[in-house]
Amino acid sequence: QVHLMESGGGSVQAGGSVRLSCAAAGLPYNSHCMGWFRQAPGKDREGVAGIGSKGSIKYADFVKGRFTISKDNVKNVLFLQMDNLEPEDTAMYYCAADGGYCSGAYALRMTSPTYWGQGTQVTVAS
C-alpha cells in the first residue's frame, strides 16, 4: 500500500522559513516523478516544484529562488525548503508521485499523479 505523508507545516511570519518533508512508503520502484503542489482557499491547485527521474528540477515562476526541492533516494523522502516566505504562500501543501520516467518540468505540471499525500498547512502571517 502506497503512503505519502507530509510534515513540517505550520505558522510563520513573513520572511521566515519552513521545511516540508514527504515520507514515501510503498511506492512502486519506478515512481520517479515527484513534486510539491499547493492549494490556497478559493484557488486552484498549482505546482510548486517538480523533480524528475534523473534529478532534474523545475520550479514555478512564483518561487523566485526562494524554495529548494530535494530528495533523499535512500530514505525515499522528498523535501521542500521554503525561505523568505510571503503571505501569498499560505496554502495547503501536498506532495505527489507518479510512475515512469520524467523531467522536473513534467513533474511540476502533473495534473493527475497516481499518488497524493494528505497535505500539510503552511500559514504565513504578514
GROMACS .gro file of N, CA, C and O in nm:
model
  504
    1GLN      N    1   0.084  -0.119   0.000
    1GLN     CA    2   0.000   0.000   0.000
    1GLN      C    3   0.088   0.124   0.000
    1GLN      O    4   0.180   0.137   0.078
    2VAL      N    5   0.056   0.217  -0.087
    2VAL     CA    6   0.134   0.340  -0.101
    2VAL      C    7   0.087   0.442   0.001
    2VAL      O    8  -0.034   0.459   0.023
    3HIS      N    9   0.183   0.508   0.059
    3HIS     CA   10   0.151   0.608   0.159
    3HIS      C   11   0.248   0.723   0.148
    3HIS      O   12   0.369   0.704   0.160
    4LEU      N   13   0.196   0.844   0.124
    4LEU     CA   14   0.277   0.965   0.124
    4LEU      C   15   0.234   1.047   0.243
    4LEU      O   16   0.116   1.079   0.257
    5MET      N   17   0.329   1.083   0.327
    5MET     CA   18   0.295   1.156   0.449
    5MET      C   19   0.378   1.283   0.457
    5MET      O   20   0.501   1.278   0.473
    6GLU      N   21   0.310   1.397   0.447
    6GLU     CA   22   0.377   1.526   0.459
    6GLU      C   23   0.388   1.566   0.605
    6GLU      O   24   0.303   1.532   0.688
    7SER      N   25   0.490   1.643   0.635
    7SER     CA   26   0.507   1.700   0.769
    7SER      C   27   0.589   1.828   0.755
    7SER      O   28   0.648   1.855   0.651
    8GLY      N   29   0.589   1.906   0.862
    8GLY     CA   30   0.673   2.026   0.865
    8GLY      C   31   0.599   2.156   0.846
    8GLY      O   32   0.659   2.263   0.855
    9GLY      N   33   0.470   2.149   0.819
    9GLY     CA   34   0.395   2.272   0.803
    9GLY      C   35   0.376   2.343   0.935
    9GLY      O   36   0.412   2.292   1.041
   10GLY      N   37   0.321   2.464   0.928
   10GLY     CA   38   0.294   2.540   1.049
   10GLY      C   39   0.274   2.685   1.017
   10GLY      O   40   0.254   2.723   0.901
   11SER      N   41   0.278   2.767   1.120
   11SER     CA   42   0.260   2.911   1.105
   11SER      C   43   0.395   2.980   1.120
   11SER      O   44   0.475   2.945   1.206
   12VAL      N   45   0.416   3.080   1.036
   12VAL     CA   46   0.543   3.151   1.036
   12VAL      C   47   0.519   3.295   0.997
   12VAL      O   48   0.420   3.325   0.927
   13GLN      N   49   0.605   3.384   1.039
   13GLN     CA   50   0.597   3.523   0.999
   13GLN      C   51   0.654   3.540   0.859
   13GLN      O   52   0.739   3.461   0.814
   14ALA      N   53   0.608   3.642   0.791
   14ALA     CA   54   0.662   3.675   0.660
   14ALA      C   55   0.813   3.692   0.670
   14ALA      O   56   0.864   3.752   0.765
   15GLY      N   57   0.882   3.636   0.571
   15GLY     CA   58   1.028   3.637   0.574
   15GLY      C   59   1.089   3.516   0.639
   15GLY      O   60   1.211   3.495   0.631
   16GLY      N   61   1.007   3.436   0.704
   16GLY     CA   62   1.055   3.317   0.774
   16GLY      C   63   1.072   3.198   0.682
   16GLY      O   64   1.055   3.208   0.559
   17SER      N   65   1.106   3.085   0.742
   17SER     CA   66   1.136   2.964   0.665
   17SER      C   67   1.060   2.844   0.723
   17SER      O   68   1.031   2.838   0.842
   18VAL      N   69   1.032   2.751   0.634
   18VAL     CA   70   0.969   2.625   0.671
   18VAL      C   71   1.029   2.515   0.585
   18VAL      O   72   1.058   2.538   0.466
   19ARG      N   73   1.048   2.400   0.642
   19ARG     CA   74   1.096   2.286   0.565
   19ARG      C   75   0.992   2.174   0.570
   19ARG      O   76   0.960   2.123   0.677
   20LEU      N   77   0.941   2.142   0.455
   20LEU     CA   78   0.842   2.035   0.444
   20LEU      C   79   0.911   1.903   0.409
   20LEU      O   80   1.009   1.903   0.333
   21SER      N   81   0.856   1.796   0.462
   21SER     CA   82   0.905   1.662   0.430
   21SER      C   83   0.789   1.578   0.381
   21SER      O   84   0.675   1.596   0.424
   22CYS      N   85   0.820   1.485   0.294
   22CYS     CA   86   0.721   1.390   0.245
   22CYS      C   87   0.783   1.252   0.246
   22CYS      O   88   0.869   1.221   0.163
   23ALA      N   89   0.740   1.172   0.341
   23ALA     CA   90   0.791   1.036   0.352
   23ALA      C   91   0.707   0.945   0.264
   23ALA      O   92   0.585   0.939   0.279
   24ALA      N   93   0.773   0.877   0.173
   24ALA     CA   94   0.703   0.792   0.078
   24ALA      C   95   0.728   0.645   0.113
   24ALA      O   96   0.842   0.602   0.123
   25ALA      N   97   0.620   0.574   0.133
   25ALA     CA   98   0.630   0.431   0.164
   25ALA      C   99   0.549   0.351   0.064
   25ALA      O  100   0.438   0.391   0.027
   26GLY      N  101   0.607   0.242   0.019
   26GLY     CA  102   0.532   0.153  -0.069
   26GLY      C  103   0.523   0.196  -0.213
   26GLY      O  104   0.449   0.134  -0.290
   27LEU      N  105   0.597   0.300  -0.252
   27LEU     CA  106   0.591   0.342  -0.391
   27LEU      C  107   0.650   0.234  -0.480
   27LEU      O  108   0.751   0.174  -0.447
   28PRO      N  109   0.588   0.211  -0.594
   28PRO     CA  110   0.649   0.118  -0.690
   28PRO      C  111   0.788   0.164  -0.727
   28PRO      O  112   0.818   0.284  -0.726
   29TYR      N  113   0.871   0.071  -0.765
   29TYR     CA  114   1.012   0.103  -0.787
   29TYR      C  115   1.030   0.207  -0.897
   29TYR      O  116   1.130   0.277  -0.900
   30ASN      N  117   0.935   0.220  -0.987
   30ASN     CA  118   0.952   0.312  -1.099
   30ASN      C  119   0.877   0.443  -1.082
   30ASN      O  120   0.847   0.511  -1.178
   31SER      N  121   0.843   0.479  -0.958
   31SER     CA  122   0.773   0.605  -0.933
   31SER      C  123   0.875   0.715  -0.914
   31SER      O  124   0.907   0.754  -0.803
   32HIS      N  125   0.924   0.764  -1.027
   32HIS     CA  126   1.035   0.857  -1.019
   32HIS      C  127   0.995   1.003  -1.032
   32HIS      O  128   1.078   1.090  -1.018
   33CYS      N  129   0.871   1.030  -1.063
   33CYS     CA  130   0.824   1.167  -1.079
   33CYS      C  131   0.761   1.213  -0.949
   33CYS      O  132   0.663   1.155  -0.905
   34MET      N  133   0.819   1.317  -0.891
   34MET     CA  134   0.766   1.365  -0.764
   34MET      C  135   0.760   1.516  -0.764
   34MET      O  136   0.841   1.583  -0.830
   35GLY      N  137   0.666   1.570  -0.690
   35GLY     CA  138   0.654   1.714  -0.687
   35GLY      C  139   0.578   1.764  -0.566
   35GLY      O  140   0.515   1.687  -0.494
   36TRP      N  141   0.587   1.892  -0.545
   36TRP     CA  142   0.512   1.963  -0.442
   36TRP      C  143   0.408   2.051  -0.510
   36TRP      O  144   0.439   2.120  -0.608
   37PHE      N  145   0.289   2.049  -0.454
   37PHE     CA  146   0.178   2.128  -0.505
   37PHE      C  147   0.114   2.201  -0.388
   37PHE      O  148   0.134   2.165  -0.272
   38ARG      N  149   0.038   2.305  -0.419
   38ARG     CA  150  -0.030   2.376  -0.311
   38ARG      C  151  -0.166   2.423  -0.357
   38ARG      O  152  -0.191   2.440  -0.476
   39GLN      N  153  -0.252   2.442  -0.259
   39GLN     CA  154  -0.385   2.495  -0.287
   39GLN      C  155  -0.426   2.588  -0.176
   39GLN      O  156  -0.434   2.548  -0.060
   40ALA      N  157  -0.450   2.712  -0.214
   40ALA     CA  158  -0.499   2.812  -0.120
   40ALA      C  159  -0.651   2.816  -0.126
   40ALA      O  160  -0.711   2.779  -0.228
   41PRO      N  161  -0.715   2.860  -0.019
   41PRO     CA  162  -0.861   2.866  -0.018
   41PRO      C  163  -0.915   2.947  -0.136
   41PRO      O  164  -0.868   3.058  -0.163
   42GLY      N  165  -1.010   2.888  -0.207
   42GLY     CA  166  -1.071   2.958  -0.319
   42GLY      C  167  -0.989   2.961  -0.446
   42GLY      O  168  -1.029   3.024  -0.545
   43LYS      N  169  -0.876   2.894  -0.446
   43LYS     CA  170  -0.790   2.895  -0.563
   43LYS      C  171  -0.768   2.752  -0.612
   43LYS      O  172  -0.783   2.656  -0.539
   44ASP      N  173  -0.727   2.743  -0.738
   44ASP     CA  174  -0.695   2.612  -0.794
   44ASP      C  175  -0.562   2.561  -0.738
   44ASP      O  176  -0.475   2.639  -0.698
   45ARG      N  177  -0.547   2.430  -0.741
   45ARG     CA  178  -0.419   2.372  -0.703
   45ARG      C  179  -0.314   2.409  -0.806
   45ARG      O  180  -0.343   2.413  -0.927
   46GLU      N  181  -0.193   2.435  -0.761
   46GLU     CA  182  -0.086   2.472  -0.853
   46GLU      C  183   0.043   2.401  -0.815
   46GLU      O  184   0.068   2.370  -0.699
   47GLY      N  185   0.124   2.375  -0.916
   47GLY     CA  186   0.252   2.313  -0.893
   47GLY      C  187   0.349   2.413  -0.832
   47GLY      O  188   0.349   2.531  -0.868
   48VAL      N  189   0.430   2.366  -0.739
   48VAL     CA  190   0.531   2.448  -0.675
   48VAL      C  191   0.670   2.411  -0.726
   48VAL      O  192   0.749   2.496  -0.766
   49ALA      N  193   0.700   2.282  -0.722
   49ALA     CA  194   0.831   2.234  -0.765
   49ALA      C  195   0.820   2.088  -0.806
   49ALA      O  196   0.743   2.013  -0.745
   50GLY      N  197   0.894   2.050  -0.906
   50GLY     CA  198   0.895   1.911  -0.951
   50GLY      C  199   1.038   1.861  -0.963
   50GLY      O  200   1.129   1.937  -0.996
   51ILE      N  201   1.055   1.732  -0.936
   51ILE     CA  202   1.186   1.669  -0.950
   51ILE      C  203   1.167   1.544  -1.033
   51ILE      O  204   1.080   1.461  -1.006
   52GLY      N  205   1.247   1.532  -1.138
   52GLY     CA  206   1.232   1.423  -1.231
   52GLY      C  207   1.316   1.303  -1.195
   52GLY      O  208   1.389   1.300  -1.096
   53SER      N  209   1.306   1.203  -1.281
   53SER     CA  210   1.368   1.074  -1.253
   53SER      C  211   1.520   1.079  -1.251
   53SER      O  212   1.583   0.998  -1.183
   54LYS      N  213   1.579   1.172  -1.322
   54LYS     CA  214   1.725   1.185  -1.321
   54LYS      C  215   1.770   1.304  -1.238
   54LYS      O  216   1.885   1.347  -1.247
   55GLY      N  217   1.678   1.357  -1.159
   55GLY     CA  218   1.712   1.465  -1.069
   55GLY      C  219   1.693   1.604  -1.124
   55GLY      O  220   1.725   1.702  -1.056
   56SER      N  221   1.641   1.614  -1.247
   56SER     CA  222   1.616   1.748  -1.299
   56SER      C  223   1.505   1.815  -1.217
   56SER      O  224   1.413   1.749  -1.170
   57ILE      N  225   1.516   1.945  -1.203
   57ILE     CA  226   1.426   2.020  -1.115
   57ILE      C  227   1.366   2.137  -1.191
   57ILE      O  228   1.433   2.201  -1.272
   58LYS      N  229   1.240   2.164  -1.161
   58LYS     CA  230   1.172   2.279  -1.218
   58LYS      C  231   1.086   2.343  -1.111
   58LYS      O  232   1.016   2.274  -1.038
   59TYR      N  233   1.091   2.474  -1.104
   59TYR     CA  234   1.011   2.548  -1.008
   59TYR      C  235   0.908   2.633  -1.080
   59TYR      O  236   0.929   2.678  -1.193
   60ALA      N  237   0.799   2.659  -1.011
   60ALA     CA  238   0.701   2.753  -1.062
   60ALA      C  239   0.762   2.893  -1.059
   60ALA      O  240   0.852   2.922  -0.979
   61ASP      N  241   0.713   2.978  -1.147
   61ASP     CA  242   0.770   3.113  -1.158
   61ASP      C  243   0.761   3.190  -1.027
   61ASP      O  244   0.849   3.269  -0.993
   62PHE      N  245   0.654   3.167  -0.952
   62PHE     CA  246   0.635   3.245  -0.831
   62PHE      C  247   0.736   3.210  -0.721
   62PHE      O  248   0.748   3.281  -0.622
   63VAL      N  249   0.809   3.100  -0.737
   63VAL     CA  250   0.907   3.063  -0.636
   63VAL      C  251   1.019   3.165  -0.628
   63VAL      O  252   1.065   3.200  -0.519
   64LYS      N  253   1.064   3.215  -0.742
   64LYS     CA  254   1.162   3.324  -0.747
   64LYS      C  255   1.287   3.294  -0.665
   64LYS      O  256   1.338   3.382  -0.594
   65GLY      N  257   1.333   3.169  -0.668
   65GLY     CA  258   1.456   3.135  -0.599
   65GLY      C  259   1.443   3.118  -0.449
   65GLY      O  260   1.543   3.101  -0.380
   66ARG      N  261   1.322   3.121  -0.398
   66ARG     CA  262   1.304   3.114  -0.253
   66ARG      C  263   1.293   2.971  -0.201
   66ARG      O  264   1.315   2.948  -0.081
   67PHE      N  265   1.255   2.877  -0.284
   67PHE     CA  266   1.231   2.739  -0.241
   67PHE      C  267   1.335   2.646  -0.303
   67PHE      O  268   1.387   2.672  -0.412
   68THR      N  269   1.361   2.535  -0.232
   68THR     CA  270   1.451   2.433  -0.283
   68THR      C  271   1.389   2.295  -0.263
   68THR      O  272   1.357   2.259  -0.150
   69ILE      N  273   1.373   2.222  -0.371
   69ILE     CA  274   1.323   2.085  -0.364
   69ILE      C  275   1.442   1.990  -0.366
   69ILE      O  276   1.540   2.013  -0.436
   70SER      N  277   1.433   1.885  -0.287
   70SER     CA  278   1.538   1.785  -0.286
   70SER      C  279   1.478   1.651  -0.247
   70SER      O  280   1.364   1.644  -0.199
   71LYS      N  281   1.557   1.546  -0.267
   71LYS     CA  282   1.506   1.413  -0.239
   71LYS      C  283   1.617   1.326  -0.184
   71LYS      O  284   1.728   1.327  -0.236
   72ASP      N  285   1.584   1.254  -0.078
   72ASP     CA  286   1.674   1.153  -0.023
   72ASP      C  287   1.631   1.019  -0.082
   72ASP      O  288   1.530   0.962  -0.042
   73ASN      N  289   1.707   0.972  -0.181
   73ASN     CA  290   1.666   0.850  -0.251
   73ASN      C  291   1.684   0.724  -0.166
   73ASN      O  292   1.622   0.622  -0.193
   74VAL      N  293   1.769   0.732  -0.066
   74VAL     CA  294   1.789   0.616   0.020
   74VAL      C  295   1.670   0.599   0.113
   74VAL      O  296   1.614   0.491   0.127
   75LYS      N  297   1.632   0.710   0.176
   75LYS     CA  298   1.520   0.704   0.271
   75LYS      C  299   1.386   0.728   0.203
   75LYS      O  300   1.281   0.715   0.267
   76ASN      N  301   1.388   0.765   0.075
   76ASN     CA  302   1.267   0.793  -0.001
   76ASN      C  303   1.185   0.904   0.065
   76ASN      O  304   1.065   0.888   0.092
   77VAL      N  305   1.252   1.014   0.088
   77VAL     CA  306   1.187   1.130   0.147
   77VAL      C  307   1.208   1.249   0.053
   77VAL      O  308   1.319   1.275   0.007
   78LEU      N  309   1.100   1.320   0.027
   78LEU     CA  310   1.103   1.441  -0.056
   78LEU      C  311   1.097   1.561   0.036
   78LEU      O  312   1.021   1.561   0.133
   79PHE      N  313   1.176   1.664   0.006
   79PHE     CA  314   1.181   1.784   0.089
   79PHE      C  315   1.145   1.907   0.007
   79PHE      O  316   1.163   1.911  -0.114
   80LEU      N  317   1.097   2.008   0.078
   80LEU     CA  318   1.080   2.140   0.020
   80LEU      C  319   1.123   2.242   0.124
   80LEU      O  320   1.053   2.262   0.224
   81GLN      N  321   1.237   2.303   0.102
   81GLN     CA  322   1.285   2.410   0.189
   81GLN      C  323   1.229   2.541   0.135
   81GLN      O  324   1.253   2.576   0.019
   82MET      N  325   1.154   2.611   0.218
   82MET     CA  326   1.091   2.736   0.176
   82MET      C  327   1.146   2.849   0.260
   82MET      O  328   1.129   2.850   0.383
   83ASP      N  329   1.211   2.943   0.198
   83ASP     CA  330   1.269   3.059   0.265
   83ASP      C  331   1.202   3.187   0.217
   83ASP      O  332   1.137   3.189   0.111
   84ASN      N  333   1.220   3.292   0.294
   84ASN     CA  334   1.164   3.423   0.259
   84ASN      C  335   1.016   3.411   0.222
   84ASN      O  336   0.971   3.460   0.118
   85LEU      N  337   0.943   3.346   0.309
   85LEU     CA  338   0.801   3.321   0.282
   85LEU      C  339   0.720   3.450   0.282
   85LEU      O  340   0.752   3.546   0.354
   86GLU      N  341   0.619   3.450   0.199
   86GLU     CA  342   0.528   3.564   0.185
   86GLU      C  343   0.388   3.520   0.224
   86GLU      O  344   0.354   3.401   0.215
   87PRO      N  345   0.303   3.614   0.266
   87PRO     CA  346   0.163   3.576   0.298
   87PRO      C  347   0.095   3.503   0.183
   87PRO      O  348   0.010   3.417   0.208
   88GLU      N  349   0.132   3.535   0.060
   88GLU     CA  350   0.072   3.469  -0.056
   88GLU      C  351   0.109   3.322  -0.066
   88GLU      O  352   0.050   3.248  -0.145
   89ASP      N  353   0.206   3.277   0.012
   89ASP     CA  354   0.244   3.136   0.014
   89ASP      C  355   0.155   3.053   0.105
   89ASP      O  356   0.170   2.931   0.112
   90THR      N  357   0.064   3.118   0.176
   90THR     CA  358  -0.027   3.046   0.264
   90THR      C  359  -0.113   2.950   0.183
   90THR      O  360  -0.181   2.991   0.088
   91ALA      N  361  -0.108   2.823   0.217
   91ALA     CA  362  -0.180   2.721   0.141
   91ALA      C  363  -0.162   2.586   0.208
   91ALA      O  364  -0.078   2.570   0.298
   92MET      N  365  -0.240   2.489   0.161
   92MET     CA  366  -0.216   2.351   0.195
   92MET      C  367  -0.115   2.298   0.093
   92MET      O  368  -0.137   2.314  -0.027
   93TYR      N  369  -0.011   2.237   0.141
   93TYR     CA  370   0.094   2.186   0.053
   93TYR      C  371   0.086   2.033   0.048
   93TYR      O  372   0.076   1.968   0.152
   94TYR      N  373   0.093   1.982  -0.073
   94TYR     CA  374   0.082   1.839  -0.096
   94TYR      C  375   0.203   1.789  -0.173
   94TYR      O  376   0.254   1.858  -0.261
   95CYS      N  377   0.246   1.668  -0.142
   95CYS     CA  378   0.342   1.603  -0.228
   95CYS      C  379   0.268   1.499  -0.312
   95CYS      O  380   0.161   1.450  -0.274
   96ALA      N  381   0.325   1.470  -0.427
   96ALA     CA  382   0.263   1.376  -0.520
   96ALA      C  383   0.371   1.298  -0.593
   96ALA      O  384   0.484   1.346  -0.608
   97ALA      N  385   0.334   1.180  -0.637
   97ALA     CA  386   0.428   1.095  -0.709
   97ALA      C  387   0.355   1.021  -0.820
   97ALA      O  388   0.235   0.992  -0.809
   98ASP      N  389   0.430   0.992  -0.923
   98ASP     CA  390   0.373   0.917  -1.035
   98ASP      C  391   0.479   0.823  -1.090
   98ASP      O  392   0.600   0.842  -1.066
   99GLY      N  393   0.433   0.725  -1.162
   99GLY     CA  394   0.524   0.626  -1.216
   99GLY      C  395   0.593   0.674  -1.342
   99GLY      O  396   0.564   0.778  -1.396
  100GLY      N  397   0.687   0.595  -1.388
  100GLY     CA  398   0.755   0.625  -1.512
  100GLY      C  399   0.872   0.719  -1.491
  100GLY      O  400   0.911   0.751  -1.380
  101TYR      N  401   0.928   0.761  -1.605
  101TYR     CA  402   1.044   0.849  -1.604
  101TYR      C  403   1.002   0.984  -1.661
  101TYR      O  404   0.930   0.991  -1.760
  102CYS      N  405   1.050   1.090  -1.599
  102CYS     CA  406   1.004   1.221  -1.643
  102CYS      C  407   1.107   1.327  -1.610
  102CYS      O  408   1.202   1.303  -1.535
  103SER      N  409   1.087   1.444  -1.662
  103SER     CA  410   1.170   1.560  -1.630
  103SER      C  411   1.110   1.634  -1.511
  103SER      O  412   0.994   1.612  -1.474
  104GLY      N  413   1.188   1.723  -1.454
  104GLY     CA  414   1.135   1.806  -1.348
  104GLY      C  415   1.021   1.892  -1.396
  104GLY      O  416   0.923   1.916  -1.325
  105ALA      N  417   1.030   1.941  -1.519
  105ALA     CA  418   0.924   2.024  -1.575
  105ALA      C  419   0.794   1.946  -1.587
  105ALA      O  420   0.685   1.997  -1.561
  106TYR      N  421   0.805   1.820  -1.627
  106TYR     CA  422   0.684   1.737  -1.636
  106TYR      C  423   0.626   1.714  -1.497
  106TYR      O  424   0.504   1.722  -1.477
  107ALA      N  425   0.714   1.684  -1.400
  107ALA     CA  426   0.667   1.659  -1.263
  107ALA      C  427   0.596   1.782  -1.208
  107ALA      O  428   0.497   1.771  -1.136
  108LEU      N  429   0.644   1.900  -1.239
  108LEU     CA  430   0.580   2.023  -1.192
  108LEU      C  431   0.440   2.039  -1.250
  108LEU      O  432   0.350   2.093  -1.186
  109ARG      N  433   0.420   1.989  -1.371
  109ARG     CA  434   0.291   2.009  -1.439
  109ARG      C  435   0.195   1.891  -1.422
  109ARG      O  436   0.088   1.891  -1.483
  110MET      N  437   0.232   1.790  -1.342
  110MET     CA  438   0.144   1.675  -1.326
  110MET      C  439   0.005   1.720  -1.282
  110MET      O  440  -0.011   1.791  -1.184
  111THR      N  441  -0.095   1.677  -1.354
  111THR     CA  442  -0.232   1.714  -1.318
  111THR      C  443  -0.305   1.599  -1.249
  111THR      O  444  -0.396   1.621  -1.170
  112SER      N  445  -0.264   1.477  -1.280
  112SER     CA  446  -0.330   1.361  -1.220
  112SER      C  447  -0.228   1.257  -1.178
  112SER      O  448  -0.230   1.144  -1.227
  113PRO      N  449  -0.137   1.293  -1.089
  113PRO     CA  450  -0.042   1.192  -1.042
  113PRO      C  451  -0.115   1.080  -0.969
  113PRO      O  452  -0.223   1.100  -0.913
  114THR      N  453  -0.054   0.965  -0.973
  114THR     CA  454  -0.119   0.848  -0.916
  114THR      C  455  -0.131   0.856  -0.764
  114THR      O  456  -0.231   0.811  -0.705
  115TYR      N  457  -0.032   0.915  -0.700
  115TYR     CA  458  -0.027   0.914  -0.554
  115TYR      C  459  -0.020   1.057  -0.499
  115TYR      O  460   0.057   1.140  -0.546
  116TRP      N  461  -0.101   1.079  -0.396
  116TRP     CA  462  -0.105   1.208  -0.327
  116TRP      C  463  -0.090   1.188  -0.178
  116TRP      O  464  -0.139   1.089  -0.122
  117GLY      N  465  -0.026   1.284  -0.114
  117GLY     CA  466  -0.029   1.288   0.031
  117GLY      C  467  -0.152   1.360   0.080
  117GLY      O  468  -0.232   1.412  -0.001
  118GLN      N  469  -0.170   1.366   0.210
  118GLN     CA  470  -0.288   1.429   0.267
  118GLN      C  471  -0.272   1.579   0.286
  118GLN      O  472  -0.370   1.649   0.309
  119GLY      N  473  -0.150   1.628   0.276
  119GLY     CA  474  -0.127   1.770   0.282
  119GLY      C  475  -0.082   1.818   0.419
  119GLY      O  476  -0.109   1.756   0.521
  120THR      N  477  -0.012   1.930   0.418
  120THR     CA  478   0.029   1.996   0.541
  120THR      C  479   0.010   2.146   0.522
  120THR      O  480   0.045   2.202   0.417
  121GLN      N  481  -0.048   2.211   0.620
  121GLN     CA  482  -0.083   2.353   0.610
  121GLN      C  483   0.037   2.441   0.642
  121GLN      O  484   0.107   2.420   0.741
  122VAL      N  485   0.055   2.540   0.557
  122VAL     CA  486   0.156   2.644   0.582
  122VAL      C  487   0.082   2.777   0.585
  122VAL      O  488   0.011   2.813   0.491
  123THR      N  489   0.097   2.851   0.693
  123THR     CA  490   0.032   2.981   0.709
  123THR      C  491   0.140   3.084   0.735
  123THR      O  492   0.220   3.070   0.827
  124VAL      N  493   0.140   3.188   0.651
  124VAL     CA  494   0.241   3.293   0.662
  124VAL      C  495   0.170   3.422   0.703
  124VAL      O  496   0.086   3.473   0.629
  125ALA      N  497   0.205   3.474   0.818
  125ALA     CA  498   0.144   3.597   0.869
  125ALA      C  499   0.225   3.717   0.824
  125ALA      O  500   0.348   3.714   0.819
  126SER      N  501   0.152   3.824   0.793
  126SER     CA  502   0.222   3.946   0.748
  126SER      C  503   0.271   4.028   0.866
  126SER      O  504   0.234   4.004   0.980
   0.00000   0.00000   0.00000
